[in-house]
PDB file of N, CA and C in Angstrom:
ATOM      1  N   MET U   1     -72.696-119.446 -38.812  1.00 63.00           N
ATOM      2  CA  MET U   1     -73.800-118.686 -38.375  1.00 63.00           C
ATOM      3  C   MET U   1     -73.057-117.762 -37.114  1.00 63.00           C
ATOM      4  N   THR U   2     -72.213-118.332 -36.458  1.00 75.00           N
ATOM      5  CA  THR U   2     -71.457-117.536 -35.547  1.00 75.00           C
ATOM      6  C   THR U   2     -70.569-116.407 -36.051  1.00 75.00           C
ATOM      7  N   THR U   3     -70.213-116.487 -37.217  1.00 81.00           N
ATOM      8  CA  THR U   3     -69.602-115.326 -37.826  1.00 81.00           C
ATOM      9  C   THR U   3     -70.773-114.515 -38.001  1.00 81.00           C
ATOM     10  N   GLY U   4     -71.770-114.571 -38.553  1.00 84.00           N
ATOM     11  CA  GLY U   4     -72.778-113.603 -38.630  1.00 84.00           C
ATOM     12  C   GLY U   4     -73.356-112.496 -37.398  1.00 84.00           C
ATOM     13  N   PHE U   5     -73.203-113.464 -36.168  1.00 83.00           N
ATOM     14  CA  PHE U   5     -73.187-113.006 -35.081  1.00 83.00           C
ATOM     15  C   PHE U   5     -72.013-112.034 -34.614  1.00 83.00           C
ATOM     16  N   ARG U   6     -70.687-112.465 -34.682  1.00 81.00           N
ATOM     17  CA  ARG U   6     -69.622-111.774 -34.536  1.00 81.00           C
ATOM     18  C   ARG U   6     -69.405-110.461 -35.405  1.00 81.00           C
ATOM     19  N   ILE U   7     -69.857-110.507 -36.480  1.00 88.00           N
ATOM     20  CA  ILE U   7     -70.032-109.437 -37.126  1.00 88.00           C
ATOM     21  C   ILE U   7     -71.046-108.262 -36.795  1.00 88.00           C
ATOM     22  N   ILE U   8     -71.921-108.788 -36.496  1.00 89.00           N
ATOM     23  CA  ILE U   8     -73.018-107.980 -36.053  1.00 89.00           C
ATOM     24  C   ILE U   8     -72.711-107.119 -34.760  1.00 89.00           C
ATOM     25  N   ALA U   9     -72.047-108.109 -33.614  1.00 85.00           N
ATOM     26  CA  ALA U   9     -71.517-107.570 -32.427  1.00 85.00           C
ATOM     27  C   ALA U   9     -70.655-106.329 -32.896  1.00 85.00           C
ATOM     28  N   ALA U  10     -69.392-106.976 -33.687  1.00 86.00           N
ATOM     29  CA  ALA U  10     -68.591-105.779 -33.990  1.00 86.00           C
ATOM     30  C   ALA U  10     -69.172-104.413 -34.856  1.00 86.00           C
ATOM     31  N   LEU U  11     -69.886-104.537 -35.582  1.00 91.00           N
ATOM     32  CA  LEU U  11     -70.583-103.503 -36.315  1.00 91.00           C
ATOM     33  C   LEU U  11     -71.384-102.980 -35.172  1.00 91.00           C
ATOM     34  N   GLY U  12     -72.091-103.358 -34.287  1.00 87.00           N
ATOM     35  CA  GLY U  12     -72.809-102.898 -33.126  1.00 87.00           C
ATOM     36  C   GLY U  12     -71.758-102.037 -32.264  1.00 87.00           C
ATOM     37  N   ALA U  13     -70.745-102.691 -32.072  1.00 87.00           N
ATOM     38  CA  ALA U  13     -69.820-101.820 -31.190  1.00 87.00           C
ATOM     39  C   ALA U  13     -69.108-100.552 -31.738  1.00 87.00           C
ATOM     40  N   ILE U  14     -68.702-100.893 -33.055  1.00 91.00           N
ATOM     41  CA  ILE U  14     -68.429 -99.594 -34.033  1.00 91.00           C
ATOM     42  C   ILE U  14     -69.463 -98.606 -34.000  1.00 91.00           C
ATOM     43  N   ALA U  15     -70.779 -99.050 -34.280  1.00 91.00           N
ATOM     44  CA  ALA U  15     -71.960 -97.716 -34.214  1.00 91.00           C
ATOM     45  C   ALA U  15     -72.150 -97.412 -33.099  1.00 91.00           C
ATOM     46  N   LEU U  16     -72.033 -98.164 -32.019  1.00 87.00           N
ATOM     47  CA  LEU U  16     -72.177 -97.449 -30.490  1.00 87.00           C
ATOM     48  C   LEU U  16     -71.214 -96.540 -29.994  1.00 87.00           C
ATOM     49  N   ALA U  17     -69.857 -96.792 -30.435  1.00 87.00           N
ATOM     50  CA  ALA U  17     -68.799 -96.055 -30.152  1.00 87.00           C
ATOM     51  C   ALA U  17     -68.900 -94.952 -31.041  1.00 87.00           C
ATOM     52  N   VAL U  18     -69.183 -94.780 -32.013  1.00 91.00           N
ATOM     53  CA  VAL U  18     -69.329 -93.492 -33.077  1.00 91.00           C
ATOM     54  C   VAL U  18     -70.394 -92.630 -32.537  1.00 91.00           C
ATOM     55  N   SER U  19     -71.738 -93.324 -31.880  1.00 88.00           N
ATOM     56  CA  SER U  19     -72.641 -92.408 -31.337  1.00 88.00           C
ATOM     57  C   SER U  19     -72.194 -91.885 -29.973  1.00 88.00           C
ATOM     58  N   ILE U  20     -71.247 -92.728 -29.426  1.00 83.00           N
ATOM     59  CA  ILE U  20     -70.920 -92.058 -27.933  1.00 83.00           C
ATOM     60  C   ILE U  20     -70.265 -90.644 -28.360  1.00 83.00           C
ATOM     61  N   VAL U  21     -69.268 -90.751 -29.636  1.00 85.00           N
ATOM     62  CA  VAL U  21     -68.406 -89.785 -29.802  1.00 85.00           C
ATOM     63  C   VAL U  21     -69.453 -88.729 -30.467  1.00 85.00           C
ATOM     64  N   TRP U  22     -70.363 -89.006 -31.277  1.00 88.00           N
ATOM     65  CA  TRP U  22     -71.291 -88.058 -31.637  1.00 88.00           C
ATOM     66  C   TRP U  22     -71.840 -87.094 -30.591  1.00 88.00           C
ATOM     67  N   ALA U  23     -72.302 -88.134 -29.610  1.00 83.00           N
ATOM     68  CA  ALA U  23     -73.095 -87.276 -28.411  1.00 83.00           C
ATOM     69  C   ALA U  23     -72.233 -86.487 -27.720  1.00 83.00           C
ATOM     70  N   SER U  24     -70.877 -86.935 -27.233  1.00 80.00           N
ATOM     71  CA  SER U  24     -70.134 -86.271 -26.617  1.00 80.00           C
ATOM     72  C   SER U  24     -69.599 -84.938 -27.248  1.00 80.00           C
ATOM     73  N   MET U  25     -69.641 -84.945 -28.505  1.00 82.00           N
ATOM     74  CA  MET U  25     -69.202 -83.666 -29.239  1.00 82.00           C
ATOM     75  C   MET U  25     -70.575 -82.678 -29.620  1.00 82.00           C
ATOM     76  N   THR U  26     -71.749 -83.284 -29.315  1.00 83.00           N
ATOM     77  CA  THR U  26     -72.533 -82.233 -29.773  1.00 83.00           C
ATOM     78  C   THR U  26     -73.629 -81.868 -28.727  1.00 83.00           C
ATOM     79  N   ALA U  27     -73.645 -82.831 -27.578  1.00 76.00           N
ATOM     80  CA  ALA U  27     -74.713 -82.357 -26.614  1.00 76.00           C
ATOM     81  C   ALA U  27     -74.599 -81.211 -25.834  1.00 76.00           C
ATOM     82  N   GLY U  28     -73.140 -80.615 -25.911  1.00 79.00           N
ATOM     83  CA  GLY U  28     -73.111 -79.352 -25.100  1.00 79.00           C
ATOM     84  C   GLY U  28     -73.195 -79.248 -23.528  1.00 79.00           C
ATOM     85  N   GLN U  29     -72.720 -80.656 -22.905  1.00 80.00           N
ATOM     86  CA  GLN U  29     -72.884 -80.701 -21.600  1.00 80.00           C
ATOM     87  C   GLN U  29     -71.985 -81.783 -21.277  1.00 80.00           C
ATOM     88  N   SER U  30     -71.530 -81.592 -19.926  1.00 80.00           N
ATOM     89  CA  SER U  30     -70.298 -82.772 -19.286  1.00 80.00           C
ATOM     90  C   SER U  30     -71.245 -83.946 -19.195  1.00 80.00           C
ATOM     91  N   LEU U  31     -70.493 -85.145 -18.890  1.00 76.00           N
ATOM     92  CA  LEU U  31     -70.945 -86.348 -18.976  1.00 76.00           C
ATOM     93  C   LEU U  31     -71.571 -86.212 -17.191  1.00 76.00           C
ATOM     94  N   SER U  32     -71.093 -85.562 -16.443  1.00 83.00           N
ATOM     95  CA  SER U  32     -71.892 -85.475 -15.159  1.00 83.00           C
ATOM     96  C   SER U  32     -73.221 -84.925 -15.123  1.00 83.00           C
ATOM     97  N   GLU U  33     -73.376 -83.773 -15.982  1.00 86.00           N
ATOM     98  CA  GLU U  33     -74.555 -83.371 -16.077  1.00 86.00           C
ATOM     99  C   GLU U  33     -75.357 -84.259 -16.947  1.00 86.00           C
ATOM    100  N   ALA U  34     -75.036 -84.941 -17.771  1.00 81.00           N
ATOM    101  CA  ALA U  34     -75.911 -85.823 -18.372  1.00 81.00           C
ATOM    102  C   ALA U  34     -76.388 -86.934 -17.853  1.00 81.00           C
ATOM    103  N   VAL U  35     -75.457 -87.303 -16.643  1.00 83.00           N
ATOM    104  CA  VAL U  35     -76.003 -88.555 -15.858  1.00 83.00           C
ATOM    105  C   VAL U  35     -77.044 -87.799 -14.884  1.00 83.00           C
ATOM    106  N   GLY U  36     -76.563 -86.614 -14.367  1.00 90.00           N
ATOM    107  CA  GLY U  36     -77.623 -85.997 -13.636  1.00 90.00           C
ATOM    108  C   GLY U  36     -78.934 -85.715 -14.220  1.00 90.00           C
ATOM    109  N   TRP U  37     -78.946 -85.518 -15.537  1.00 87.00           N
ATOM    110  CA  TRP U  37     -80.443 -85.176 -16.079  1.00 87.00           C
ATOM    111  C   TRP U  37     -80.957 -86.842 -16.130  1.00 87.00           C
ATOM    112  N   LEU U  38     -80.325 -87.721 -16.586  1.00 85.00           N
ATOM    113  CA  LEU U  38     -80.777 -89.001 -16.625  1.00 85.00           C
ATOM    114  C   LEU U  38     -81.471 -89.544 -15.568  1.00 85.00           C
ATOM    115  N   VAL U  39     -80.446 -89.415 -14.344  1.00 91.00           N
ATOM    116  CA  VAL U  39     -81.185 -90.060 -13.266  1.00 91.00           C
ATOM    117  C   VAL U  39     -82.360 -89.093 -12.362  1.00 91.00           C
ATOM    118  N   SER U  40     -82.569 -87.848 -12.887  1.00 93.00           N
ATOM    119  CA  SER U  40     -83.675 -87.031 -12.559  1.00 93.00           C
ATOM    120  C   SER U  40     -85.031 -87.443 -12.970  1.00 93.00           C
ATOM    121  N   GLU U  41     -85.014 -88.251 -14.213  1.00 91.00           N
ATOM    122  CA  GLU U  41     -86.122 -88.815 -14.740  1.00 91.00           C
ATOM    123  C   GLU U  41     -86.353 -90.082 -14.352  1.00 91.00           C
ATOM    124  N   PRO U  42     -87.686 -90.916 -14.278  1.00 93.00           N
ATOM    125  CA  PRO U  42     -87.849 -92.028 -13.502  1.00 93.00           C
ATOM    126  C   PRO U  42     -87.300 -93.247 -14.806  1.00 93.00           C
ATOM    127  N   TRP U  43     -87.705 -93.026 -15.963  1.00 93.00           N
ATOM    128  CA  TRP U  43     -87.437 -94.010 -17.186  1.00 93.00           C
ATOM    129  C   TRP U  43     -85.912 -93.791 -17.312  1.00 93.00           C
ATOM    130  N   GLY U  44     -85.207 -92.798 -16.935  1.00 91.00           N
ATOM    131  CA  GLY U  44     -83.691 -92.711 -16.829  1.00 91.00           C
ATOM    132  C   GLY U  44     -83.287 -93.761 -15.968  1.00 91.00           C
ATOM    133  N   VAL U  45     -83.805 -93.758 -14.929  1.00 93.00           N
ATOM    134  CA  VAL U  45     -83.484 -94.567 -13.441  1.00 93.00           C
ATOM    135  C   VAL U  45     -83.814 -96.113 -13.881  1.00 93.00           C
ATOM    136  N   VAL U  46     -84.729 -96.190 -14.604  1.00 94.00           N
ATOM    137  CA  VAL U  46     -85.024 -97.649 -15.295  1.00 94.00           C
ATOM    138  C   VAL U  46     -84.252 -97.942 -16.288  1.00 94.00           C
ATOM    139  N   SER U  47     -83.794 -97.101 -17.064  1.00 91.00           N
ATOM    140  CA  SER U  47     -82.855 -97.589 -17.988  1.00 91.00           C
ATOM    141  C   SER U  47     -81.336 -97.769 -17.728  1.00 91.00           C
ATOM    142  N   LEU U  48     -80.850 -97.156 -16.306  1.00 91.00           N
ATOM    143  CA  LEU U  48     -79.909 -97.403 -15.854  1.00 91.00           C
ATOM    144  C   LEU U  48     -79.762 -98.898 -15.194  1.00 91.00           C
ATOM    145  N   ILE U  49     -80.925 -99.352 -14.509  1.00 93.00           N
ATOM    146  CA  ILE U  49     -81.245-100.404 -13.728  1.00 93.00           C
ATOM    147  C   ILE U  49     -81.138-101.511 -15.125  1.00 93.00           C
ATOM    148  N   ASP U  50     -81.645-101.239 -16.062  1.00 94.00           N
ATOM    149  CA  ASP U  50     -81.701-102.243 -17.272  1.00 94.00           C
ATOM    150  C   ASP U  50     -80.219-102.489 -17.567  1.00 94.00           C
ATOM    151  N   LEU U  51     -79.457-101.067 -17.873  1.00 92.00           N
ATOM    152  CA  LEU U  51     -78.089-101.328 -18.577  1.00 92.00           C
ATOM    153  C   LEU U  51     -77.278-102.160 -17.521  1.00 92.00           C
ATOM    154  N   TYR U  52     -77.332-101.698 -16.408  1.00 93.00           N
ATOM    155  CA  TYR U  52     -76.398-102.533 -15.193  1.00 93.00           C
ATOM    156  C   TYR U  52     -76.798-104.053 -15.081  1.00 93.00           C
ATOM    157  N   LEU U  53     -78.100-104.271 -14.871  1.00 95.00           N
ATOM    158  CA  LEU U  53     -78.380-105.831 -15.003  1.00 95.00           C
ATOM    159  C   LEU U  53     -77.802-106.504 -16.155  1.00 95.00           C
ATOM    160  N   GLY U  54     -77.948-105.926 -17.308  1.00 93.00           N
ATOM    161  CA  GLY U  54     -77.244-106.562 -18.405  1.00 93.00           C
ATOM    162  C   GLY U  54     -75.772-106.694 -18.176  1.00 93.00           C
ATOM    163  N   PHE U  55     -74.927-105.827 -17.483  1.00 94.00           N
ATOM    164  CA  PHE U  55     -73.740-106.032 -17.385  1.00 94.00           C
ATOM    165  C   PHE U  55     -73.293-107.149 -16.424  1.00 94.00           C
ATOM    166  N   VAL U  56     -74.275-106.970 -15.475  1.00 95.00           N
ATOM    167  CA  VAL U  56     -74.053-108.289 -14.450  1.00 95.00           C
ATOM    168  C   VAL U  56     -74.263-109.645 -15.219  1.00 95.00           C
ATOM    169  N   LEU U  57     -75.321-109.911 -16.054  1.00 95.00           N
ATOM    170  CA  LEU U  57     -75.605-110.953 -16.635  1.00 95.00           C
ATOM    171  C   LEU U  57     -74.467-111.518 -17.360  1.00 95.00           C
ATOM    172  N   LEU U  58     -73.928-110.310 -18.560  1.00 94.00           N
ATOM    173  CA  LEU U  58     -72.981-110.436 -19.166  1.00 94.00           C
ATOM    174  C   LEU U  58     -71.684-110.879 -18.487  1.00 94.00           C
ATOM    175  N   ALA U  59     -71.321-110.525 -17.357  1.00 96.00           N
ATOM    176  CA  ALA U  59     -70.245-110.776 -16.755  1.00 96.00           C
ATOM    177  C   ALA U  59     -70.283-112.016 -16.028  1.00 96.00           C
ATOM    178  N   ILE U  60     -71.229-112.472 -15.753  1.00 95.00           N
ATOM    179  CA  ILE U  60     -71.738-114.126 -15.254  1.00 95.00           C
ATOM    180  C   ILE U  60     -71.366-115.019 -16.514  1.00 95.00           C
ATOM    181  N   LEU U  61     -71.738-114.486 -17.671  1.00 92.00           N
ATOM    182  CA  LEU U  61     -71.377-115.487 -18.822  1.00 92.00           C
ATOM    183  C   LEU U  61     -69.817-115.324 -19.164  1.00 92.00           C
ATOM    184  N   ILE U  62     -69.640-113.993 -19.354  1.00 93.00           N
ATOM    185  CA  ILE U  62     -67.765-114.243 -19.474  1.00 93.00           C
ATOM    186  C   ILE U  62     -67.044-115.183 -18.395  1.00 93.00           C
ATOM    187  N   TRP U  63     -67.428-114.713 -17.139  1.00 94.00           N
ATOM    188  CA  TRP U  63     -66.772-115.605 -16.001  1.00 94.00           C
ATOM    189  C   TRP U  63     -66.897-117.195 -16.460  1.00 94.00           C
ATOM    190  N   VAL U  64     -68.256-117.389 -16.695  1.00 91.00           N
ATOM    191  CA  VAL U  64     -68.368-119.097 -17.117  1.00 91.00           C
ATOM    192  C   VAL U  64     -67.560-119.483 -18.567  1.00 91.00           C
ATOM    193  N   PHE U  65     -67.678-118.946 -19.400  1.00 89.00           N
ATOM    194  CA  PHE U  65     -67.219-119.250 -20.687  1.00 89.00           C
ATOM    195  C   PHE U  65     -65.666-118.961 -21.003  1.00 89.00           C
ATOM    196  N   GLU U  66     -65.100-117.860 -20.246  1.00 90.00           N
ATOM    197  CA  GLU U  66     -63.938-117.629 -20.621  1.00 90.00           C
ATOM    198  C   GLU U  66     -63.063-118.436 -19.850  1.00 90.00           C
ATOM    199  N   PRO U  67     -62.174-119.508 -20.507  1.00 88.00           N
ATOM    200  CA  PRO U  67     -61.407-120.373 -19.719  1.00 88.00           C
ATOM    201  C   PRO U  67     -60.081-119.402 -18.915  1.00 88.00           C
ATOM    202  N   ASN U  68     -59.492-118.284 -19.316  1.00 92.00           N
ATOM    203  CA  ASN U  68     -58.454-117.565 -18.745  1.00 92.00           C
ATOM    204  C   ASN U  68     -59.305-116.535 -17.790  1.00 92.00           C
ATOM    205  N   LYS U  69     -59.085-116.797 -16.514  1.00 95.00           N
ATOM    206  CA  LYS U  69     -59.851-116.057 -15.703  1.00 95.00           C
ATOM    207  C   LYS U  69     -59.206-114.500 -15.683  1.00 95.00           C
ATOM    208  N   LEU U  70     -57.845-114.384 -15.967  1.00 97.00           N
ATOM    209  CA  LEU U  70     -57.247-113.033 -15.999  1.00 97.00           C
ATOM    210  C   LEU U  70     -58.196-112.338 -17.117  1.00 97.00           C
ATOM    211  N   ILE U  71     -58.322-112.948 -18.466  1.00 94.00           N
ATOM    212  CA  ILE U  71     -58.800-112.215 -19.411  1.00 94.00           C
ATOM    213  C   ILE U  71     -60.516-111.997 -19.137  1.00 94.00           C
ATOM    214  N   ALA U  72     -61.065-113.142 -18.235  1.00 95.00           N
ATOM    215  CA  ALA U  72     -62.440-112.535 -17.901  1.00 95.00           C
ATOM    216  C   ALA U  72     -62.271-111.550 -17.149  1.00 95.00           C
ATOM    217  N   LEU U  73     -61.434-111.222 -16.224  1.00 96.00           N
ATOM    218  CA  LEU U  73     -61.561-109.943 -15.350  1.00 96.00           C
ATOM    219  C   LEU U  73     -61.182-108.782 -16.445  1.00 96.00           C
ATOM    220  N   ALA U  74     -60.467-108.900 -17.141  1.00 95.00           N
ATOM    221  CA  ALA U  74     -60.170-107.832 -18.166  1.00 95.00           C
ATOM    222  C   ALA U  74     -61.309-107.353 -18.861  1.00 95.00           C
ATOM    223  N   PHE U  75     -62.059-108.215 -18.946  1.00 94.00           N
ATOM    224  CA  PHE U  75     -63.458-107.821 -19.658  1.00 94.00           C
ATOM    225  C   PHE U  75     -64.610-107.585 -18.723  1.00 94.00           C
ATOM    226  N   ILE U  76     -64.536-108.173 -17.521  1.00 96.00           N
ATOM    227  CA  ILE U  76     -65.743-107.700 -16.618  1.00 96.00           C
ATOM    228  C   ILE U  76     -65.430-106.354 -15.875  1.00 96.00           C
ATOM    229  N   LEU U  77     -64.233-106.229 -15.352  1.00 95.00           N
ATOM    230  CA  LEU U  77     -64.057-105.054 -14.602  1.00 95.00           C
ATOM    231  C   LEU U  77     -64.299-103.666 -15.443  1.00 95.00           C
ATOM    232  N   PRO U  78     -63.978-103.593 -16.402  1.00 92.00           N
ATOM    233  CA  PRO U  78     -64.310-102.346 -17.297  1.00 92.00           C
ATOM    234  C   PRO U  78     -65.491-102.101 -17.798  1.00 92.00           C
ATOM    235  N   LEU U  79     -66.651-103.323 -17.664  1.00 93.00           N
ATOM    236  CA  LEU U  79     -67.915-103.138 -18.057  1.00 93.00           C
ATOM    237  C   LEU U  79     -68.832-101.806 -17.673  1.00 93.00           C
ATOM    238  N   PRO U  80     -68.809-101.534 -16.338  1.00 89.00           N
ATOM    239  CA  PRO U  80     -69.653-100.450 -16.025  1.00 89.00           C
ATOM    240  C   PRO U  80     -68.997 -99.174 -16.389  1.00 89.00           C
ATOM    241  N   VAL U  81     -67.566 -99.020 -16.868  1.00 86.00           N
ATOM    242  CA  VAL U  81     -67.206 -97.565 -17.594  1.00 86.00           C
ATOM    243  C   VAL U  81     -67.481 -97.724 -18.968  1.00 86.00           C
ATOM    244  N   LEU U  82     -66.982 -98.971 -19.856  1.00 88.00           N
ATOM    245  CA  LEU U  82     -66.845 -98.777 -21.085  1.00 88.00           C
ATOM    246  C   LEU U  82     -68.225 -99.412 -21.689  1.00 88.00           C
ATOM    247  N   GLY U  83     -69.202-100.397 -21.198  1.00 88.00           N
ATOM    248  CA  GLY U  83     -70.356-100.283 -21.349  1.00 88.00           C
ATOM    249  C   GLY U  83     -70.700-101.673 -22.555  1.00 88.00           C
ATOM    250  N   ASN U  84     -71.449-101.506 -23.181  1.00 89.00           N
ATOM    251  CA  ASN U  84     -71.751-102.622 -24.310  1.00 89.00           C
ATOM    252  C   ASN U  84     -70.924-102.033 -25.397  1.00 89.00           C
ATOM    253  N   VAL U  85     -70.135-101.363 -25.454  1.00 90.00           N
ATOM    254  CA  VAL U  85     -69.113-101.303 -26.529  1.00 90.00           C
ATOM    255  C   VAL U  85     -67.922-102.434 -26.249  1.00 90.00           C
ATOM    256  N   TRP U  86     -67.656-102.658 -24.953  1.00 92.00           N
ATOM    257  CA  TRP U  86     -66.657-103.523 -24.509  1.00 92.00           C
ATOM    258  C   TRP U  86     -67.455-105.217 -24.529  1.00 92.00           C
ATOM    259  N   SER U  87     -68.527-104.881 -24.117  1.00 90.00           N
ATOM    260  CA  SER U  87     -69.235-106.225 -24.313  1.00 90.00           C
ATOM    261  C   SER U  87     -69.371-106.910 -25.723  1.00 90.00           C
ATOM    262  N   ALA U  88     -69.752-105.812 -26.746  1.00 89.00           N
ATOM    263  CA  ALA U  88     -69.714-106.309 -28.045  1.00 89.00           C
ATOM    264  C   ALA U  88     -68.151-106.734 -28.508  1.00 89.00           C
ATOM    265  N   VAL U  89     -67.157-106.250 -27.849  1.00 89.00           N
ATOM    266  CA  VAL U  89     -66.086-106.588 -28.197  1.00 89.00           C
ATOM    267  C   VAL U  89     -65.721-108.007 -28.096  1.00 89.00           C
ATOM    268  N   TRP U  90     -66.166-108.557 -26.506  1.00 91.00           N
ATOM    269  CA  TRP U  90     -65.849-110.047 -26.159  1.00 91.00           C
ATOM    270  C   TRP U  90     -66.614-110.564 -26.726  1.00 91.00           C
ATOM    271  N   VAL U  91     -67.972-110.489 -27.388  1.00 88.00           N
ATOM    272  CA  VAL U  91     -68.810-111.259 -28.008  1.00 88.00           C
ATOM    273  C   VAL U  91     -68.412-111.460 -29.248  1.00 88.00           C
ATOM    274  N   ALA U  92     -67.857-110.664 -30.137  1.00 86.00           N
ATOM    275  CA  ALA U  92     -67.386-110.587 -31.512  1.00 86.00           C
ATOM    276  C   ALA U  92     -65.607-111.580 -31.495  1.00 86.00           C
ATOM    277  N   TRP U  93     -65.226-111.261 -30.377  1.00 87.00           N
ATOM    278  CA  TRP U  93     -64.063-112.028 -30.222  1.00 87.00           C
ATOM    279  C   TRP U  93     -64.099-113.475 -29.774  1.00 87.00           C
ATOM    280  N   ARG U  94     -65.025-113.913 -28.677  1.00 85.00           N
ATOM    281  CA  ARG U  94     -65.161-115.025 -28.302  1.00 85.00           C
ATOM    282  C   ARG U  94     -66.388-115.820 -28.335  1.00 85.00           C
ATOM    283  N   LEU U  95     -67.280-115.524 -29.072  1.00 76.00           N
ATOM    284  CA  LEU U  95     -68.312-116.287 -29.400  1.00 76.00           C
ATOM    285  C   LEU U  95     -68.454-117.524 -29.806  1.00 76.00           C
ATOM    286  N   GLY U  96     -67.502-117.752 -30.903  1.00 73.00           N
ATOM    287  CA  GLY U  96     -67.359-118.951 -31.356  1.00 73.00           C
ATOM    288  C   GLY U  96     -66.956-119.931 -30.404  1.00 73.00           C
ATOM    289  N   HIS U  97     -65.803-119.535 -29.547  1.00 74.00           N
ATOM    290  CA  HIS U  97     -65.004-120.316 -28.434  1.00 74.00           C
ATOM    291  C   HIS U  97     -66.033-120.905 -27.463  1.00 74.00           C
ATOM    292  N   ALA U  98     -67.238-119.723 -27.194  1.00 69.00           N
ATOM    293  CA  ALA U  98     -68.071-119.932 -25.794  1.00 69.00           C
ATOM    294  C   ALA U  98     -69.080-121.243 -26.429  1.00 69.00           C
ATOM    295  N   LEU U  99     -69.670-120.663 -27.746  1.00 69.00           N
ATOM    296  CA  LEU U  99     -70.578-121.818 -28.155  1.00 69.00           C
ATOM    297  C   LEU U  99     -69.963-123.222 -28.407  1.00 69.00           C
ATOM    298  N   ALA U 100     -68.740-123.302 -28.856  1.00 70.00           N
ATOM    299  CA  ALA U 100     -68.050-124.826 -28.705  1.00 70.00           C
ATOM    300  C   ALA U 100     -67.929-125.182 -27.380  1.00 70.00           C
ATOM    301  N   ARG U 101     -67.662-124.655 -26.551  1.00 68.00           N
ATOM    302  CA  ARG U 101     -67.688-125.014 -25.083  1.00 68.00           C
ATOM    303  C   ARG U 101     -69.165-125.918 -24.671  1.00 68.00           C
ATOM    304  N   THR U 102     -70.149-125.107 -25.115  1.00 66.00           N
ATOM    305  CA  THR U 102     -71.645-125.532 -24.605  1.00 66.00           C
ATOM    306  C   THR U 102     -71.697-127.023 -25.647  1.00 66.00           C
ATOM    307  N   ARG U 103     -71.257-127.109 -26.891  1.00 69.00           N
ATOM    308  CA  ARG U 103     -71.286-128.320 -27.612  1.00 69.00           C
ATOM    309  C   ARG U 103     -70.447-129.438 -27.082  1.00 69.00           C
ATOM    310  N   GLN U 104     -69.595-129.225 -26.315  1.00 65.00           N
ATOM    311  CA  GLN U 104     -68.934-130.314 -25.845  1.00 65.00           C
ATOM    312  C   GLN U 104     -69.615-131.646 -25.156  1.00 65.00           C
ATOM    313  N   PRO U 105     -69.243-132.737 -25.508  1.00 62.00           N
ATOM    314  CA  PRO U 105     -70.023-133.914 -24.966  1.00 62.00           C
ATOM    315  C   PRO U 105     -69.744-133.890 -23.105  1.00 62.00           C
ATOM    316  N   ALA U 106     -70.638-134.242 -22.472  1.00 57.00           N
ATOM    317  CA  ALA U 106     -70.922-134.150 -20.887  1.00 57.00           C
ATOM    318  C   ALA U 106     -69.997-135.247 -20.630  1.00 57.00           C
ATOM    319  N   ASP U 107     -69.009-135.022 -19.464  1.00 54.00           N
ATOM    320  CA  ASP U 107     -68.043-135.965 -18.958  1.00 54.00           C
ATOM    321  C   ASP U 107     -68.564-137.271 -18.091  1.00 54.00           C
TER     322      ASP U 107
END
């Protein structure tokens, strides 16, 4: 079952990365112009709050489940810039390990 989730996360990361490249090539505006447009709309602000709440929640999960805290930081710190492409990479890479840790018997 975890293999299926890992494949979905990996395919999602690829699809999101491709859509980011497509948007940057066809939008005809800079990133700062796009962000300016986004924050000028109420639903754009809501979307950004939603996005960054997800980053914070995932950062907490990464910190809790990643045994090597340097690796955890390597995934947490770039989240606000690389977004869910980066979070999907962590899920695809570490989901099995994280789930195995939750199934260990209590001490």
